[in-house]
Tab-separated table of C-alpha atoms in Angstrom:
chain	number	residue	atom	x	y	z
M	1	UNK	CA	0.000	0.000	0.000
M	2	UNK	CA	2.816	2.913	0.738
M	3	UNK	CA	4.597	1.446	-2.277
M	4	UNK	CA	1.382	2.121	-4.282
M	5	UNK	CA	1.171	6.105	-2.457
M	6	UNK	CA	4.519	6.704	-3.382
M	7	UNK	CA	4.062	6.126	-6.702
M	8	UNK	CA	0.853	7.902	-6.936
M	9	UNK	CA	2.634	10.647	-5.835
M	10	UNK	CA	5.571	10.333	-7.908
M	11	UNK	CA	3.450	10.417	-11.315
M	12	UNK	CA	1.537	13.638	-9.576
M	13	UNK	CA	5.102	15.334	-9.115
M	14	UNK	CA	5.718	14.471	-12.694
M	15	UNK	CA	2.704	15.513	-14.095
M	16	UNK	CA	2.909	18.987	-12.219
M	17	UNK	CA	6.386	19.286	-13.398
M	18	UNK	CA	5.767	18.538	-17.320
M	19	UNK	CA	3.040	20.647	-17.297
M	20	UNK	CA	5.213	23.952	-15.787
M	21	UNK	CA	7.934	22.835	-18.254
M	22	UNK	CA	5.623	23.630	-21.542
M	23	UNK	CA	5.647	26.914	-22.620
M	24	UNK	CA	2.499	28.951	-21.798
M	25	UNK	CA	0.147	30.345	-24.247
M	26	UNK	CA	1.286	34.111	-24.479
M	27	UNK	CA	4.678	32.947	-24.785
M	28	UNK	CA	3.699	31.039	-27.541
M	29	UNK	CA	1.436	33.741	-28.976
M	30	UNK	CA	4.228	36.133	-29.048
M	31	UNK	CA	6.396	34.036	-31.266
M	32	UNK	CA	3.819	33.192	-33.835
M	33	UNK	CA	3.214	36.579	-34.551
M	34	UNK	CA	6.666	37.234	-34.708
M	35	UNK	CA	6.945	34.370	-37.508
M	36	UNK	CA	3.584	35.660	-39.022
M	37	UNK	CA	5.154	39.079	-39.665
M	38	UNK	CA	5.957	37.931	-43.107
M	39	UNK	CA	2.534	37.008	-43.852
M	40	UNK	CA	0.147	39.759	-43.964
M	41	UNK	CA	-3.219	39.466	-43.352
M	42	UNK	CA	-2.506	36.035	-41.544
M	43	UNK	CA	-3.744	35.862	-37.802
M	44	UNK	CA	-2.964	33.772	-35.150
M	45	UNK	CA	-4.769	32.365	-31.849
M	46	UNK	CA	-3.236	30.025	-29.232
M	47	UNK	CA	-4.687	27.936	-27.223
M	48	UNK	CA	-3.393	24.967	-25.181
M	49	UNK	CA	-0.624	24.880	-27.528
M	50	UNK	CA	-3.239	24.860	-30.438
M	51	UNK	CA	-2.328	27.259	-32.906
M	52	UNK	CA	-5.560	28.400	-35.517
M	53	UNK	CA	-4.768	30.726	-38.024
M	54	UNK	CA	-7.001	33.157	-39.696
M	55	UNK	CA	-6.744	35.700	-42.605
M	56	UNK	CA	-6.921	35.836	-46.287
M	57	UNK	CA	-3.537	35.301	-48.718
M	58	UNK	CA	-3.033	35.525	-52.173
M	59	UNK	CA	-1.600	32.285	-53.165
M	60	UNK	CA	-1.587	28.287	-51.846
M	61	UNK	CA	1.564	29.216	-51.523
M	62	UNK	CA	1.616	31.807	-49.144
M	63	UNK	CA	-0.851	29.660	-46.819
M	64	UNK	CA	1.421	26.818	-46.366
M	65	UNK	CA	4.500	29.214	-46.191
M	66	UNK	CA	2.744	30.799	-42.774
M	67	UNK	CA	1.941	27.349	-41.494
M	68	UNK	CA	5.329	25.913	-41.765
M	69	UNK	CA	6.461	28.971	-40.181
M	70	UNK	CA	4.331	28.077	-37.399
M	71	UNK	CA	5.169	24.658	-36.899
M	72	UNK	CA	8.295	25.022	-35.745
M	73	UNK	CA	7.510	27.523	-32.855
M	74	UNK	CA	8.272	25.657	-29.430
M	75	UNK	CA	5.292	24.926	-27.391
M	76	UNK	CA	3.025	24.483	-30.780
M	77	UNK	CA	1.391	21.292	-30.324
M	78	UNK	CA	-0.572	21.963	-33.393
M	79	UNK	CA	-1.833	23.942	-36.077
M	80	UNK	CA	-5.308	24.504	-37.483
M	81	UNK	CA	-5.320	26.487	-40.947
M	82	UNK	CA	-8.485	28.594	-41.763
M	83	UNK	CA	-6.470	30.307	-43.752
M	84	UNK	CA	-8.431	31.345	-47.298
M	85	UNK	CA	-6.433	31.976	-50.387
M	86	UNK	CA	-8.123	34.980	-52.517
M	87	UNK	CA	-9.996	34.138	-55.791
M	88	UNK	CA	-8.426	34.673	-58.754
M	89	UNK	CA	-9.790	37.650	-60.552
M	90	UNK	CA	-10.519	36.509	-64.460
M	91	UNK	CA	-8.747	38.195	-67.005
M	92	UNK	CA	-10.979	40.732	-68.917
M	93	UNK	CA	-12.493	39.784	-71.872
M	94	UNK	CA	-10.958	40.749	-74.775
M	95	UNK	CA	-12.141	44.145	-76.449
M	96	UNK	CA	-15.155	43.737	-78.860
M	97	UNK	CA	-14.206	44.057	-82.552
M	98	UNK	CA	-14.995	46.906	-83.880
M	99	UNK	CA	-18.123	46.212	-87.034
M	100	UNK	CA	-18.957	49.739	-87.161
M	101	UNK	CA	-16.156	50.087	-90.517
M	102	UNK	CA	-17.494	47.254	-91.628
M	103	UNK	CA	-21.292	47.407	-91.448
M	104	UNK	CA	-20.562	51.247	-93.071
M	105	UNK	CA	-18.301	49.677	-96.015
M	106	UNK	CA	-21.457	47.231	-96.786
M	107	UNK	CA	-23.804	50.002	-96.519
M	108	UNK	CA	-22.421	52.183	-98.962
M	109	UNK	CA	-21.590	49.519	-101.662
């Protein structure tokens, strides 16, 4: 039975101790945005280690870039990536020909 307390208490102790060793939230916070600062329009929110980011980019490119970045920010346990990439505007159409020469040149033969 004291065997059996001990150890109870021993894996308490530990538990209490791994949990103070992990980084807390703000610290965490603060260096995702510092790693987001080359991604504007990206936000971030922490919590329990649990990183989701927000915002709007231009490219697929520029979403994974900020979630890599993110990654490898000590205490991130994970990442959650709302981020939207913008739609791509459609070129304009190409200028209507112009039949007005034409429709004239029949009209006076």
């Amino acid at each position: 039975m004291k065997c059996k307390t001990f150890l109870m208490a021993g894996m308490m102790f530990f538990a209490v101790c791994l949990s103070a060793c992990s980084p807390s939230d703000s610290s965490v916070q603060q260096s995702v945005n510092e790693k987001l600062t080359a991604s504007p329009g990206v936000t971030a929110e922490v919590k329990e280690g649990v990183v989701t980011l927000n915002g709007e980019v231009a490219d697929d490119a520029a979403k994974t870039a900020a979630e890599d970045a993110v990654k490898g920010v000590s205490g991130v346990k994970s990442v959650t990536n709302n981020i939207m990439v913008q739609a791509a505007v459609p070129p304009p159409p190409p200028p209507a020909a112009d039949t007005s020469m034409r429709v004239d040149t029949a009209m006076t033969k």
